[in-house]
Amino acid sequence: MQIEPIARVQVFVTCPGRNFVTLKITTESGVTGLGDATLNGREMAVVAYLEEHVAPLLIGRDAHRIEDTWNTLHRGAYWRGGPVDMTALAAVDVALWDIKAKLAGLPLYQLLGGASRSGVTVYGHANGETIEDTIAEAKKYVAMGYKAVRLQSGVPGMASTYGVSKDKMFYEPADGALPTENTWSTSLYLNHAPKLFQAAREALGWDIELLHDVHHRLTPIQAARLGKALEPYNLFWLEDAVPADNQAAFRIVRQHTTTPLAVGEVFSSIWSCKTLIEEGLIDYIRATVVHAGGITHLRKIAALADIHHVKTGCHGATDLSPVTMAAALHFGLSVSNFGLQEYMRHTPETDAVFPHAYSFADGMMHPGEAPGLGVELDEGLAATFPYKRAYLPVNRLEDGTAFYW
Ligand SMILES: O=C(O)[C@@H](O)[C@@H](O)[C@H](O)[C@H](O)CO
Ligand SMILES: [Mg+2]
């Protein structure tokens, strides 16, 4: 039996416009693998976890034994699960898949069963201060060939709205050395959101798929009302309508609306979505490689989802590095129940630090044919962008109550 012992485990933190944590595993024969370990706003917790508690357990292990390494790290921790643990585990898992595919001389998707489709359909983000601005941004995506666009617009009377930023193309919410404070009004938002989609359908027509992200801001009955109000505009999905810590909350939303529901970018394991999937309470599961235990665990979530008619819809914001983007594309190209992949373009600085084989054309992405993930880390360039502490915003209701961001 061929053995590929792990010789070295390194963690790199770089900030080419935003922070990324990258794990690099090197085997005794010199093969390297990369894994993304970025947890937006809590990056250094994962760095410490990897360096102090995971790396010592990897040295000398056979890099080929991905499933066994996953189970050993997960079950062996005793305190298992949660975003820090599962992000660290994901980084190890993806780096090992990268190594295995490089050793096989194949792009990773070939080891995951081969291509199930010609490409991975993606959606972009159109955001604007007003409905008109948002529609103008959406038209730019249509012109670039996108088949699906997420629309977020500022709400009159509210100083800021989730998803709306000055930099339209490279949206970056983690913008403060201390958290920025936003104010939220559910009633202003609920009155405004349907107007956005009515105007969007009039201006963009019906051939483009439209999506919307509520970012965990509604109660179940409010989400039900919004889902019903949006039904005439035929959304591809309504995302994160309510905080999903209580999976049963989705029963109320589901009973009231046929607007398709997506959830799960903050989920770290199958246990966060087991009820949602088994009861058919959602249509798309947004768990993704980096925060849900890597390719090994995400495949198990996707397999459960498949038998319940739930499709994948992996998170792909800019705080997920090009290493995750590549992993998501290999996964999306091969998985049987692929739905849609989010793609927020990285800045040119980020693309330069992480040269990659994946590409975009005609609204679809492809991971490329390079062996492994097809992403490298330019360590020299990465070192020129030192870590900068950055927090996601926090949210308060108009009366000052601390709320979900
Ligand atoms: O759907 C999305 O992409 C968002 O919800 C993210 O932009 C999210 O706010 C960030 O990933 C938080 O780190
Ligand atoms: Mg989201």
Coordinates of C-alpha atoms in Angstrom, one line a residue, residues 4-12 21-27 31-38 46-74 77 83-101 108 288-298 321 323-324 327 373:
E4 CA 2.2 9.5 1.9
P5 CA 3.3 10.7 5.3
I6 CA 2.6 14.3 6.3
A7 CA 5.9 16.2 7.0
R8 CA 4.9 19.8 7.5
V9 CA 1.8 21.8 8.4
Q10 CA 1.8 25.6 8.0
V11 CA -0.8 28.3 8.5
F12 CA -0.6 31.6 6.5
V21 CA -6.3 32.0 6.6
T22 CA -4.7 29.3 4.5
L23 CA -3.5 25.9 5.7
K24 CA -0.7 24.2 3.7
I25 CA 0.1 20.6 4.2
T26 CA 3.4 19.1 2.7
T27 CA 4.1 15.4 2.5
V31 CA 3.5 17.2 -2.5
T32 CA 1.5 20.2 -1.2
G33 CA -2.1 20.8 -0.5
L34 CA -4.1 23.9 0.4
G35 CA -7.1 24.4 2.6
D36 CA -9.0 27.6 3.4
A37 CA -9.5 28.2 7.1
T38 CA -11.1 31.7 7.0
V46 CA -8.9 29.2 13.8
V47 CA -5.2 29.9 13.4
A48 CA -4.6 29.1 17.1
Y49 CA -6.7 26.0 16.9
L50 CA -4.9 24.7 13.9
E51 CA -1.4 25.5 15.1
E52 CA -1.8 24.5 18.7
H53 CA -4.2 21.6 18.5
V54 CA -4.5 20.2 15.0
A55 CA -1.0 20.4 13.4
P56 CA 0.7 18.2 16.0
L57 CA -1.8 15.4 15.3
L58 CA -1.2 15.5 11.5
I59 CA 2.6 15.0 11.4
G60 CA 3.4 11.5 10.3
R61 CA -0.2 10.6 9.3
D62 CA -0.8 9.1 5.9
A63 CA -2.2 12.0 3.8
H64 CA -4.2 9.5 1.7
R65 CA -6.4 8.6 4.7
I66 CA -8.8 11.5 4.4
E67 CA -11.9 9.8 6.0
D68 CA -10.0 8.4 8.8
T69 CA -8.2 11.7 9.5
W70 CA -11.6 13.5 9.5
N71 CA -13.1 11.1 12.0
T72 CA -10.0 11.0 14.2
L73 CA -9.9 14.8 14.4
H74 CA -13.7 15.1 14.9
A77 CA -11.6 16.2 20.0
P83 CA -17.6 27.0 13.5
V84 CA -14.0 27.1 14.7
D85 CA -13.6 23.4 14.9
M86 CA -15.4 22.7 11.6
T87 CA -13.5 25.4 9.7
A88 CA -10.2 24.0 10.9
L89 CA -11.4 20.5 9.9
A90 CA -12.5 21.7 6.5
A91 CA -9.0 23.2 5.9
V92 CA -7.3 19.9 6.7
D93 CA -9.9 18.0 4.6
V94 CA -9.5 20.2 1.5
A95 CA -5.7 20.2 1.7
L96 CA -5.7 16.4 1.8
W97 CA -8.1 16.2 -1.2
D98 CA -5.8 18.6 -3.0
I99 CA -2.8 16.3 -2.3
K100 CA -4.7 13.1 -3.3
A101 CA -5.8 14.6 -6.6
L108 CA -10.3 17.0 -8.0
T288 CA -20.3 25.2 2.0
V289 CA -16.9 23.5 2.1
V290 CA -15.0 25.9 4.4
H291 CA -17.5 26.2 7.3
A292 CA -19.1 22.7 7.1
G293 CA -16.1 20.4 7.6
G294 CA -14.8 20.3 4.1
I295 CA -15.6 18.2 1.0
T296 CA -15.9 15.0 3.0
H297 CA -18.7 16.3 5.3
L298 CA -20.4 18.4 2.6
S321 CA -10.9 32.5 -0.3
V323 CA -9.2 28.0 -2.3
T324 CA -12.8 27.5 -1.2
A327 CA -13.2 23.4 -3.9
L373 CA -7.8 22.0 -6.6

